[in-house]
Short mmCIF file of C-alpha atoms and ligand atoms in Angstrom, two decimals:
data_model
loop_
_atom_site.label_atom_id
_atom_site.label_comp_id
_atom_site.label_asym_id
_atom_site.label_seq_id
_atom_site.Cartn_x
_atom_site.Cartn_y
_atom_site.Cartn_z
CA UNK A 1453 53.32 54.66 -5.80
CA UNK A 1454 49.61 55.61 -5.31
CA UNK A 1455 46.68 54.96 -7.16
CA UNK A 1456 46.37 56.05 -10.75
CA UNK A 1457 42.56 56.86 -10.19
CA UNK A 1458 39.94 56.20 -7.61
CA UNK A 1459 36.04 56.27 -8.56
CA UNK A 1460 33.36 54.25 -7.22
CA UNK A 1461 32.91 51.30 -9.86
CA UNK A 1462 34.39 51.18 -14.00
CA UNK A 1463 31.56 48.94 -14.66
CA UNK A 1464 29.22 52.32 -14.62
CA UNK A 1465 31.59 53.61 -17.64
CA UNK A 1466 28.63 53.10 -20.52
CA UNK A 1467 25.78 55.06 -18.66
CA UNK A 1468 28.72 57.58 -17.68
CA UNK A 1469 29.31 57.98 -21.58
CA UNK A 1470 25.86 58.06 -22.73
CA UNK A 1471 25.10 61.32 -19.92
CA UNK A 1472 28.10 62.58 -21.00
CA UNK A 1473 27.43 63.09 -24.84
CA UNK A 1474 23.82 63.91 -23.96
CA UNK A 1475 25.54 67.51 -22.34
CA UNK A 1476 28.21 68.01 -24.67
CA UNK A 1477 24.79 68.20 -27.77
CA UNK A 1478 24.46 71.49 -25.44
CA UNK A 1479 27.69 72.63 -25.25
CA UNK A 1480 28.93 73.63 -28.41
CA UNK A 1481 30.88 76.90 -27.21
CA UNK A 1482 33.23 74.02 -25.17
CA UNK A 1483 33.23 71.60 -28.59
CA UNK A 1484 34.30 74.86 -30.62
CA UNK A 1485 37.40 75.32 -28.15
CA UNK A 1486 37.98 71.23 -28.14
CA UNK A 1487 38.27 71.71 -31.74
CA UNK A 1488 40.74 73.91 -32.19
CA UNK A 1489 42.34 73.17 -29.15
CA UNK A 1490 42.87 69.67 -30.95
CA UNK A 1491 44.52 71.68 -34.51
CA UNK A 1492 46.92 73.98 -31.88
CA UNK A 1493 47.01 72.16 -29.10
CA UNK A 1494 48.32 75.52 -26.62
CA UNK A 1495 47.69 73.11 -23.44
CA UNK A 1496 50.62 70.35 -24.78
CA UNK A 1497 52.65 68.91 -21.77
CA UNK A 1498 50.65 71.90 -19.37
CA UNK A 1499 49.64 69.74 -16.09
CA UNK A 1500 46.34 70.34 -14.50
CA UNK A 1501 45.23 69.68 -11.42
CA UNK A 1502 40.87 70.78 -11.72
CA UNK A 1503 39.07 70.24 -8.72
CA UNK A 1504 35.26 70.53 -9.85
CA UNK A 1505 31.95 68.83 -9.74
CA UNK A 1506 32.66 65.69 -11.38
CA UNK A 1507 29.30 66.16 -13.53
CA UNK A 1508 28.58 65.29 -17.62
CA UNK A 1509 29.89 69.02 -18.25
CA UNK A 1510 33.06 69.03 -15.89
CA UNK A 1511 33.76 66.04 -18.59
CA UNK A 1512 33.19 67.82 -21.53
CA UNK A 1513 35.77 70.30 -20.15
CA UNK A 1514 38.35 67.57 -19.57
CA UNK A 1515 37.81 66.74 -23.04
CA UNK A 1516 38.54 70.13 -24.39
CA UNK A 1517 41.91 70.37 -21.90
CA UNK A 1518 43.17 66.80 -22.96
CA UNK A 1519 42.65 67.39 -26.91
CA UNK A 1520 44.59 70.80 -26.42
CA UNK A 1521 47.49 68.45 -24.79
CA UNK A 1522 47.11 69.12 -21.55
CA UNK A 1523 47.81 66.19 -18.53
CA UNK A 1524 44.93 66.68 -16.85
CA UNK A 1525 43.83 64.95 -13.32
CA UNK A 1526 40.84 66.14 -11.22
CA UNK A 1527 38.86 65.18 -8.26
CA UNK A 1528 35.86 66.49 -6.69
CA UNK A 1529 35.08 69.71 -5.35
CA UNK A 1530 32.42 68.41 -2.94
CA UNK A 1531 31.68 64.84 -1.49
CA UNK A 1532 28.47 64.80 -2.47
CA UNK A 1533 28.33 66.03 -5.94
CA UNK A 1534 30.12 63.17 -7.85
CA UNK A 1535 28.32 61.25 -10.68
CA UNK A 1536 30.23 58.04 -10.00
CA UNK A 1537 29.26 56.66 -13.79
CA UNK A 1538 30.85 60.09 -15.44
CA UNK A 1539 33.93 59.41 -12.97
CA UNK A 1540 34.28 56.43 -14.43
CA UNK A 1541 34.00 57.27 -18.25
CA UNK A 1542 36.35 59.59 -17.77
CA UNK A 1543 39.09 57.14 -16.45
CA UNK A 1544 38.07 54.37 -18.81
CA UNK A 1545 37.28 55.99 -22.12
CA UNK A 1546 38.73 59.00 -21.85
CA UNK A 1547 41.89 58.42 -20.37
CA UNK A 1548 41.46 61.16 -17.62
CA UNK A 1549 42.56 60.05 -13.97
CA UNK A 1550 39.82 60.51 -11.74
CA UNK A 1551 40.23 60.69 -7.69
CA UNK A 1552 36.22 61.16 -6.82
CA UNK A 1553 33.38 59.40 -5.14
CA UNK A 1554 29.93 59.83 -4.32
CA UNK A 1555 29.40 59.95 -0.34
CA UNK A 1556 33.66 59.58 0.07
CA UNK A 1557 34.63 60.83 3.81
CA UNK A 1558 36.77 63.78 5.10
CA UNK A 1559 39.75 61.78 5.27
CA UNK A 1560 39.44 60.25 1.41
CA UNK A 1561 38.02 63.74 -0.01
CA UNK A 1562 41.29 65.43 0.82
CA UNK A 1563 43.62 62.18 0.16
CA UNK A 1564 41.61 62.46 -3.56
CA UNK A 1565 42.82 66.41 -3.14
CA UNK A 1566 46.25 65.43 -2.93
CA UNK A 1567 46.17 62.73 -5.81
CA UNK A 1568 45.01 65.56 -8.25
CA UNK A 1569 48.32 67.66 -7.33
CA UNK A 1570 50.06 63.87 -7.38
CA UNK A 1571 51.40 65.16 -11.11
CA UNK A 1572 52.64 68.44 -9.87
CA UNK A 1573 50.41 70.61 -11.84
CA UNK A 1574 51.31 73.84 -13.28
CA UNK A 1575 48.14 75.37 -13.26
CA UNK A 1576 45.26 74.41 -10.91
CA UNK A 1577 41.60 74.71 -11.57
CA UNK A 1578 39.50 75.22 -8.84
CA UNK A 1579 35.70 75.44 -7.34
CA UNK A 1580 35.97 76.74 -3.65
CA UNK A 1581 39.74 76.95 -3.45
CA UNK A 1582 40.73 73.98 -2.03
CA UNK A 1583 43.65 73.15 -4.10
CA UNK A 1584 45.09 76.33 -3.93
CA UNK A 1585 44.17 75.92 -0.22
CA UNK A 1586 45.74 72.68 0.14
CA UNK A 1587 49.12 74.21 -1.83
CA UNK A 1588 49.29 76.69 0.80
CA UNK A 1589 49.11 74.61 3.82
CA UNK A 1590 51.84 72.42 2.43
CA UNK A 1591 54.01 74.87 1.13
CA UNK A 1592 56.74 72.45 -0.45
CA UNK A 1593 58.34 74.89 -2.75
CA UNK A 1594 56.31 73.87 -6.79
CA UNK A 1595 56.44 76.23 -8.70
CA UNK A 1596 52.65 77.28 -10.25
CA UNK A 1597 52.01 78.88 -12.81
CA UNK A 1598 48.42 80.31 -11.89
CA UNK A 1599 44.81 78.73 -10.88
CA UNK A 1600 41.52 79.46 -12.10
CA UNK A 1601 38.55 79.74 -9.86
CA UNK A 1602 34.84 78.90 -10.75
CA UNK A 1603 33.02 80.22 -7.54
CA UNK A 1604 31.91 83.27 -5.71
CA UNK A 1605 33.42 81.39 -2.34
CA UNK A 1606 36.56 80.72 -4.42
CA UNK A 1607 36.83 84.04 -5.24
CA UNK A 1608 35.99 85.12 -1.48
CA UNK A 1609 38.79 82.91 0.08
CA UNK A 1610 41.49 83.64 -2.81
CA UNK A 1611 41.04 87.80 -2.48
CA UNK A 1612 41.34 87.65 1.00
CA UNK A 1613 44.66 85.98 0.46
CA UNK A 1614 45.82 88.17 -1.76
CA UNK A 1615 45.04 91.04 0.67
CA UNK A 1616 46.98 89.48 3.44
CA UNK A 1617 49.89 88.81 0.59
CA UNK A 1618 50.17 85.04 0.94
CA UNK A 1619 48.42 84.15 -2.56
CA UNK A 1620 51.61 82.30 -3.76
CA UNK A 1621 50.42 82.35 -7.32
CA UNK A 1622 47.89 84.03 -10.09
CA UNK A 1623 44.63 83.42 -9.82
CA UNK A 1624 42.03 83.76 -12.56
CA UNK A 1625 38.56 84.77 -11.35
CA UNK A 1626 36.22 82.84 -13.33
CA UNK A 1627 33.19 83.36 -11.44
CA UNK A 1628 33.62 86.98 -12.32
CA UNK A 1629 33.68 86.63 -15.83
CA UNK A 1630 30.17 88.20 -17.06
CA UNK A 1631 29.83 84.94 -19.44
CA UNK A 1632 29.99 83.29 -16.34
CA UNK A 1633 27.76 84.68 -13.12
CA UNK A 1634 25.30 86.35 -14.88
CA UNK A 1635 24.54 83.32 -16.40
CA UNK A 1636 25.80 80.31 -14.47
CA UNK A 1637 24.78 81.71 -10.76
CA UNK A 1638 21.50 82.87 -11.81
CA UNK A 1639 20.08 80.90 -14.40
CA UNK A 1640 22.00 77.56 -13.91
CA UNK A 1641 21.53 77.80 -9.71
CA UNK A 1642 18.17 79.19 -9.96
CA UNK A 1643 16.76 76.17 -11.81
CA UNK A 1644 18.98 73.16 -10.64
CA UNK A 1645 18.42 74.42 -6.89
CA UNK A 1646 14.41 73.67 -7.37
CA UNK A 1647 15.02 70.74 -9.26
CA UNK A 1648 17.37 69.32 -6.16
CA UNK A 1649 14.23 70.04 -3.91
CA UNK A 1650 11.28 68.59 -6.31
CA UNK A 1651 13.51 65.53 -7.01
CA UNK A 1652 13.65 65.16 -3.52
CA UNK A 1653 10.67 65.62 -2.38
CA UNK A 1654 8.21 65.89 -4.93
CA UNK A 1655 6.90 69.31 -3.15
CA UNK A 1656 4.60 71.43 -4.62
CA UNK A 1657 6.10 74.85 -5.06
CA UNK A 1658 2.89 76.61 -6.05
CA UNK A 1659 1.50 77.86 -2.95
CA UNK A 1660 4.07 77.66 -0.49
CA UNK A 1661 5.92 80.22 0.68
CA UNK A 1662 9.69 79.55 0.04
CA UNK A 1663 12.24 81.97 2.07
CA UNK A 1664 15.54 82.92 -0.36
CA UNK A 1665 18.26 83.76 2.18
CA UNK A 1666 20.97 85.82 -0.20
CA UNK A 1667 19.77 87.67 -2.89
CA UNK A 1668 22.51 87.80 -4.60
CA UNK A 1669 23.20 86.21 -8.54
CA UNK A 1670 22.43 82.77 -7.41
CA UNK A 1671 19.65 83.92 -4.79
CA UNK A 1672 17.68 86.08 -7.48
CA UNK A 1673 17.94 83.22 -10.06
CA UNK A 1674 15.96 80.68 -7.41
CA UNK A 1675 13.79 83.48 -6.61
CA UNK A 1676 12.57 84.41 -10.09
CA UNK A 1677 11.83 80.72 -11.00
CA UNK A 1678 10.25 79.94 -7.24
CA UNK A 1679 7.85 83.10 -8.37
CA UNK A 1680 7.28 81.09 -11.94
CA UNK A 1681 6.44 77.80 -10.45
CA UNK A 1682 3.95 80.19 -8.36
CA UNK A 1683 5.66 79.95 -5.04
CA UNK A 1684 5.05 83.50 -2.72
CA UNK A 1685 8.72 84.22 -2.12
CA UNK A 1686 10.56 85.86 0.43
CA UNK A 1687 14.03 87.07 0.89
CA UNK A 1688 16.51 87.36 3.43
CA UNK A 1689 19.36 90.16 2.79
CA UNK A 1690 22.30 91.96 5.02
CA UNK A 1691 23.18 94.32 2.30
CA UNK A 1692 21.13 97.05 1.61
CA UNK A 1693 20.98 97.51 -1.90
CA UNK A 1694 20.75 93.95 -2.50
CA UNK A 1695 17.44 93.91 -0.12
CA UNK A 1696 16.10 97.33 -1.92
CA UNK A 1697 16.75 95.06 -5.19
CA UNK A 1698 14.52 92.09 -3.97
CA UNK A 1699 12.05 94.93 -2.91
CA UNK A 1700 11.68 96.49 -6.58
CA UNK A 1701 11.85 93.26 -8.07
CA UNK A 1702 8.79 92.76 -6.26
CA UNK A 1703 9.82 90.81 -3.45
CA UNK A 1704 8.78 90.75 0.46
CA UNK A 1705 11.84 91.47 2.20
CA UNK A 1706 12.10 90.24 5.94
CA UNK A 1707 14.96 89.58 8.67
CA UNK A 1708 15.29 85.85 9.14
CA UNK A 1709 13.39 85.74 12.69
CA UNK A 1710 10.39 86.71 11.19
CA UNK A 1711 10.62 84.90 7.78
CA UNK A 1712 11.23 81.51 9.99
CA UNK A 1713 7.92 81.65 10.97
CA UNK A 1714 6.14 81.83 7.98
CA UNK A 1715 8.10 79.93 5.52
CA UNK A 1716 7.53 76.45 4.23
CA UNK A 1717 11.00 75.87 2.27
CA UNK A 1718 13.79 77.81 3.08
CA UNK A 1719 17.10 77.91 0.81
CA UNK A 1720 20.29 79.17 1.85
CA UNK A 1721 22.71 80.76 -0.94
CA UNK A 1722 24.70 83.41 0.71
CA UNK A 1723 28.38 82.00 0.92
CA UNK A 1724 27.77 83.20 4.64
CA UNK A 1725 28.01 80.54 8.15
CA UNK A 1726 24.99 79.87 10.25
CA UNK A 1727 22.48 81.83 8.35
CA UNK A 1728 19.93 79.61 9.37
CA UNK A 1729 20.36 78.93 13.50
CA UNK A 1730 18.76 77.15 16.62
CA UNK A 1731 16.21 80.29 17.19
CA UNK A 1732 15.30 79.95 14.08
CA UNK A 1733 14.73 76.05 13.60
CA UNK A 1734 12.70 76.44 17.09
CA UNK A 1735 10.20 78.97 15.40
CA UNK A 1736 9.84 77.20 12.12
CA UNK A 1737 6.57 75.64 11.14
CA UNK A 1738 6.08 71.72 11.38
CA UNK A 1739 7.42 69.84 8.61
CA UNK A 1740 9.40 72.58 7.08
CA UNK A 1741 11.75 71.85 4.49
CA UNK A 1742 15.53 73.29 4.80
CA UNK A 1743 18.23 73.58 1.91
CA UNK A 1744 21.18 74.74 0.85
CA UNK A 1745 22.71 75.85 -2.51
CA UNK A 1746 25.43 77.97 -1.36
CA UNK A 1747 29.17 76.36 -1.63
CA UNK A 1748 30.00 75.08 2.07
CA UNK A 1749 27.35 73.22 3.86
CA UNK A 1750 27.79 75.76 6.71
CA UNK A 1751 25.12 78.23 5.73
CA UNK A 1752 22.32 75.73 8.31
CA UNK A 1753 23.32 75.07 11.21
CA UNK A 1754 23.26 71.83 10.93
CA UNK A 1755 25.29 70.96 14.38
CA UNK A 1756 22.77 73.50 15.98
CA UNK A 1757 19.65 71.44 14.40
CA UNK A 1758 21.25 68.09 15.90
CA UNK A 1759 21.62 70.07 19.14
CA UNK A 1760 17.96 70.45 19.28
CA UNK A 1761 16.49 66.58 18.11
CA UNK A 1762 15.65 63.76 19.63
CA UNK A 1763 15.45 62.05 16.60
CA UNK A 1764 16.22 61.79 13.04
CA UNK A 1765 15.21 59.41 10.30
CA UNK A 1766 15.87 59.31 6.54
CA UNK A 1767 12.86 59.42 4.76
CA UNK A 1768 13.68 59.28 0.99
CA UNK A 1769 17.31 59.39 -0.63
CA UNK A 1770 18.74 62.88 0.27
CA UNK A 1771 15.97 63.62 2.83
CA UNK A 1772 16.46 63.72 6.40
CA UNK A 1773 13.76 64.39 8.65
CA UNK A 1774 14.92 65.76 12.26
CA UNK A 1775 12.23 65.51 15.12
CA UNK A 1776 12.95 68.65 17.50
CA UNK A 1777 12.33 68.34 21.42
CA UNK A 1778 9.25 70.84 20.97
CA UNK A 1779 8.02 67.74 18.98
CA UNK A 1780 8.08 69.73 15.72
CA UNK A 1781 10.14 68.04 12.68
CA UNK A 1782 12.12 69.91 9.95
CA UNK A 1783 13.32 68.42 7.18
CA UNK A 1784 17.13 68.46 5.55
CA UNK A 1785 17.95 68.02 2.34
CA UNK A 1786 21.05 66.59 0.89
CA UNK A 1787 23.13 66.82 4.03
CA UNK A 1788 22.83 70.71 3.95
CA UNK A 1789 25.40 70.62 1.21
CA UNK A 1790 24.92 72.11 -2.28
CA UNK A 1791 21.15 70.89 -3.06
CA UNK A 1792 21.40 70.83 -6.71
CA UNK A 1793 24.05 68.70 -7.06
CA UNK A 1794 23.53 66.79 -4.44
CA UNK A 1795 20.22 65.70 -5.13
CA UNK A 1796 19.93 67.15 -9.19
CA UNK A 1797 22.56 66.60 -11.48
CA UNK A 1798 23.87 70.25 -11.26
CA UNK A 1799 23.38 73.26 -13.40
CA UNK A 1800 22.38 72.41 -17.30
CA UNK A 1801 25.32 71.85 -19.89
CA UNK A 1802 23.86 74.62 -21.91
CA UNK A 1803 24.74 76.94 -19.03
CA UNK A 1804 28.06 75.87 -17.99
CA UNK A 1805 28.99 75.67 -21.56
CA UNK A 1806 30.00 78.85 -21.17
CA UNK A 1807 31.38 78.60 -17.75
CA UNK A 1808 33.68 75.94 -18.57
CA UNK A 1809 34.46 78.19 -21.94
CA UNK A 1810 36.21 80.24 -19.87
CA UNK A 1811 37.70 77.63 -17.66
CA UNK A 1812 39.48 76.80 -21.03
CA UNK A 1813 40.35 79.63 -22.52
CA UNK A 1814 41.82 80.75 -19.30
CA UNK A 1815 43.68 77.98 -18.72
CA UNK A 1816 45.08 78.67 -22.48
CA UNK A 1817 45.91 82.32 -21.28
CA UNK A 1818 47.74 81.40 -18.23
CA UNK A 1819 50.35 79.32 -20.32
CA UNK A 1820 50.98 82.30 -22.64
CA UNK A 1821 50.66 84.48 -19.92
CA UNK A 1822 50.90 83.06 -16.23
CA UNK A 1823 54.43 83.79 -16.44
CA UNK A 1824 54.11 87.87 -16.58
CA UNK A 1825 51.40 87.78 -13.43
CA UNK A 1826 51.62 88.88 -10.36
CA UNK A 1827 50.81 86.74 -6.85
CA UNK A 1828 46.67 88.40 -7.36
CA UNK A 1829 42.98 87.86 -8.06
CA UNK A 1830 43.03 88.74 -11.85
CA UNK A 1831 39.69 88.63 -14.06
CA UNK A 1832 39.23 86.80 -17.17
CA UNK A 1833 40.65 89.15 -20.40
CA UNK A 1834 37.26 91.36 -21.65
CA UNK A 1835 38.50 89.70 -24.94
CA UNK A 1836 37.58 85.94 -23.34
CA UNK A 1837 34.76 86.95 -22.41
CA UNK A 1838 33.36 88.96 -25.21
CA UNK A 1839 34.38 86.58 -27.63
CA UNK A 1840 32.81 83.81 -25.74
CA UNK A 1841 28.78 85.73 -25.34
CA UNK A 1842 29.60 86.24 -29.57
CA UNK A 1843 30.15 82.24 -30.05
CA UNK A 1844 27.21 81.33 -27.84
CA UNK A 1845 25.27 83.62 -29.19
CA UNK A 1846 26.06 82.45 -33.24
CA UNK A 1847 25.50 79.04 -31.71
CA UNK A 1848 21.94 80.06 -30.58
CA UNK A 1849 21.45 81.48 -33.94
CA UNK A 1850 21.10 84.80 -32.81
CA UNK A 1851 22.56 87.68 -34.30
CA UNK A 1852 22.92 91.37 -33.01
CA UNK A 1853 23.79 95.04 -35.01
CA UNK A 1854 26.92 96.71 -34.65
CA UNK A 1855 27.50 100.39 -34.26
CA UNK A 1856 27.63 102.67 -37.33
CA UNK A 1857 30.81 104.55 -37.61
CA UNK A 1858 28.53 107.74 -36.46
CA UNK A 1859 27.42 105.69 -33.68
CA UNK A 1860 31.00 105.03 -32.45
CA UNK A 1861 31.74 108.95 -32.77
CA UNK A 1862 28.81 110.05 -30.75
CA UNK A 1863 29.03 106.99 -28.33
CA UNK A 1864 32.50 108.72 -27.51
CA UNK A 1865 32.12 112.08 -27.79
CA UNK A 1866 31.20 115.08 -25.75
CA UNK A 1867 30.69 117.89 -27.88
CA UNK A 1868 27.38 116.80 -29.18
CA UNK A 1869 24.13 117.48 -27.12
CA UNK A 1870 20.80 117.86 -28.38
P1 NAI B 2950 26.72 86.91 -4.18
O1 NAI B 2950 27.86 87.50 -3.46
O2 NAI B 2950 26.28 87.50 -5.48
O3 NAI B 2950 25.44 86.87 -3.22
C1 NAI B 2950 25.44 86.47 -1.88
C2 NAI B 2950 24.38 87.32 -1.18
O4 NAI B 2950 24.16 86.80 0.14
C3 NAI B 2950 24.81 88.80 -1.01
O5 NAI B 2950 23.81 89.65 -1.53
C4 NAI B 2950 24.98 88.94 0.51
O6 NAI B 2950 24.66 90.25 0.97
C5 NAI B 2950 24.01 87.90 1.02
N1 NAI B 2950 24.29 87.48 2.40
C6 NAI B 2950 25.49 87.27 3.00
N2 NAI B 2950 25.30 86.91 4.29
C7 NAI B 2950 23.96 86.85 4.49
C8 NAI B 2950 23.16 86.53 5.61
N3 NAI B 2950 23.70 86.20 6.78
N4 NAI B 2950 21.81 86.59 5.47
C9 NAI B 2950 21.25 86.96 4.28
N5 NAI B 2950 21.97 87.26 3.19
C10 NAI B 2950 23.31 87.22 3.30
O7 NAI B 2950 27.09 85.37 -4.36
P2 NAI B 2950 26.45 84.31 -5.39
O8 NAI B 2950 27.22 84.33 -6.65
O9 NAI B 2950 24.99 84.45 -5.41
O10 NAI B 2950 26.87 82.95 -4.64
C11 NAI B 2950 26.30 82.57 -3.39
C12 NAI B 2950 26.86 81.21 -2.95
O11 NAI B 2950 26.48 80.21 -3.91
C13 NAI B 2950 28.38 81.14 -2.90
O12 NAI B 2950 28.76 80.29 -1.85
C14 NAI B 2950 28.76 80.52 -4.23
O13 NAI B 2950 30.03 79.96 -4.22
C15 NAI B 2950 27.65 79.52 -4.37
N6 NAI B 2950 27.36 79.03 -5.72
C16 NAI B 2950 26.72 77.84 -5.78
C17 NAI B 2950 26.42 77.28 -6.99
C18 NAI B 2950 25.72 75.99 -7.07
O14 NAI B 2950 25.86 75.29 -8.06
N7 NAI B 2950 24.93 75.64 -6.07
C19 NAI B 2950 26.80 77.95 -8.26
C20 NAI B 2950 27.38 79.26 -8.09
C21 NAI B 2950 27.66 79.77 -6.85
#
């Protein structure tokens, strides 16, 4: 029999516990749900098997899933963005088995992948597909009853096996959920992603000019707050619109050839491979910094970089300085894997409160639902996420109008001009 759990060391469980109730004060959309889940309890006898960030708020979901009944296990959706004491708080006190550790290897992260479908779940719950990903390579006949999926690289890989027809189950889009990316992607990556570079380094962003390759939900959140912290931003864009976007929002658009010679930090968040190449590195600036926030650590290319160094050194936890035969030296952070969780602690619980709201409420729909779905990319109900923008908004103390009965006609009329 294998292990019941795997995380780095129990004796972290009180600090785990402490961080953890420190993000759920901020997540009260998720303790609303944990509430009620606890009076129904629509999850009872459901397996899980959630492959997330094992962060303070990935917690506060497993709360809400176990109190609705659920048998919940999860391990990590990256190896780098573990918080080993929340790992193990969530084994110890809250009885959730945990297969996750900070820094694990290839071999353990996907051993830990297999431990969280060890219980057979009947819905998975995803953050870059791997689960589902890992179902399909093994293809041992379980039965699922649908996944959800938290990420725009998620969604990527899932609709593109849809399209081919070998999506073997229902998949719930959470990333799509308006509650979620308008929120989560820009907001929640546009701050963590600069607080994963200042904790690093303890750069200066005023002043600097900071290249944003992807302007996308993520890429305009870090590029909104790198203008607030006074940085002179630049962006990087394929798609047209998206670069016409940056342009009106009052951004200097530029191809990445040229933009690698002027920038001083450069952040990848496309979703895209080798954004970031060897003719690049070779014009960049001495003692540029490099990160990524995007979901793979493929966006640098970081075997390129190695290609081109005679040397590397660590020079502070989650920095990596690499000294380049032309005698110039960039700078890596956090392996060139997501840089705000690898070197932050991931997006604020006030954010993901609603993220993971719909990572619940989804979860609830696919066991009244999953059944009656077909093997696709479905979005979260406009009902899920309505009603969860209404409860975060009451729990902001914010309140809004509704439309007058004359308001409704007109808003759905025709007939009625000037
Ligand atoms: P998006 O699809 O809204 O934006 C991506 C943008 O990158 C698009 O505008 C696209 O045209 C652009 N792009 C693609 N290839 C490019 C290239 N070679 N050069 C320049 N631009 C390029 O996606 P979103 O939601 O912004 O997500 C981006 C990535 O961040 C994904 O991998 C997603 O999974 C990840 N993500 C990371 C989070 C974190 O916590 N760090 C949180 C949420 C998403």
């Amino acid at each position: 029999m294998g292990k019941t759990y795997d995380v780095k060391n129990l004796s972290l469980v009180k600090a785990g516990v402490k961080r953890i109730e420190w993000a759920r004060r901020a997540m009260p959309v998720v303790r609303s749900i944990e509430d009620r889940f606890r009076r129904e309890r629509p999850l009872k006898g459901v397996r899980i098997g959630a492959c997330l960030h094992v962060t303070t708020e990935t917690a506060n979901l497993m709360r809400a899933l176990a109190a609705g009944g659920a048998d919940v296990r999860l391990c990590a959706s990256n190896p780098l963005s573990t918080q080993d004491d929340v790992a193990a708080a969530l084994v110890k006190e809250f009885g959730v088995p945990v297969f996750a550790i900070r820094g694990e290897d290839r071999k353990t992260y996907y051993s830990h992948l297999r431990s969280a479908l060890g219980h057979n779940p009947q819905i998975t719950m995803d953050d870059g597909a791997d689960l589902v990903s890992e179902l399909h390579r093994r293809d041992d006949g379980r039965v699922i009853l649908g996944g959800t999926e938290e990420t725009t690289t998620g969604v990527i890989r899932l609709r593109s096996m849809a399209q081919k027809g070998v999506l073997k189950f229902p998949v719930i889009s959470v990333n799509d959920a308006d509650t979620k990316h308008l929120f989560d992607n820009r907001y929640g990556t546009g701050q963590s992603t600069l607080d994963g570079i200042i904790r690093s380094t303890n750069t200066l962003i005023a002043g600097q000019t900071i290249v944003i390759c992807g302007y996308g939900w993520c890429g305009r959140g870090v590029a909104e707050r790198a203008r607030g912290m006074g940085a002179h931003v630049m962006v990087v864009e394929v798609d047209a619109v998206r670069a016409l976007q940056a342009v009106m929002d009052g951004f200097r658009v530029a191809p990445i050839g040229k933009a690698a010679l002027v920038g001083d930090v450069f952040i990848t968040v496309t979703g895209d491979i080798n954004v970031i190449r060897r003719e690049h590195f070779l014009k960049m600036k001495d003692g540029v910094i490099l990160a990524n926030s995007g979901h793979f650590n493929v966006e640098i290319d970081i075997p390129g970089l190695e290609k081109l160094s005679r040397s590397t050194q660590t020079l502070r936890d989650n920095v990596v300085e690499y000294v380049l035969r032309n005698g110039k030296r960039v700078v890596l952070l956090g392996e060139g894997r997501l840089v705000n969780l690898a070197a932050a602690e991931g997006h604020p619980a006030m954010v993901m409160d609603m993220s993971f709201a719909n990572q619940a409420l989804s979860a609830e729909y696919l066991t009244q639902h999953g059944r009656r779905l077909k093997r696709q990319v479905y979005p979260v109900p406009k009902e899920i996420d309505e009603a969860i923008a209404r409860l975060k908004l009451k729990t902001m103390g914010v309140s809004i109008d509704r439309l007058t009965p004359e308001q409704k006609t007109y808003l759905a009329s025709w007939e009625m001009g000037t």
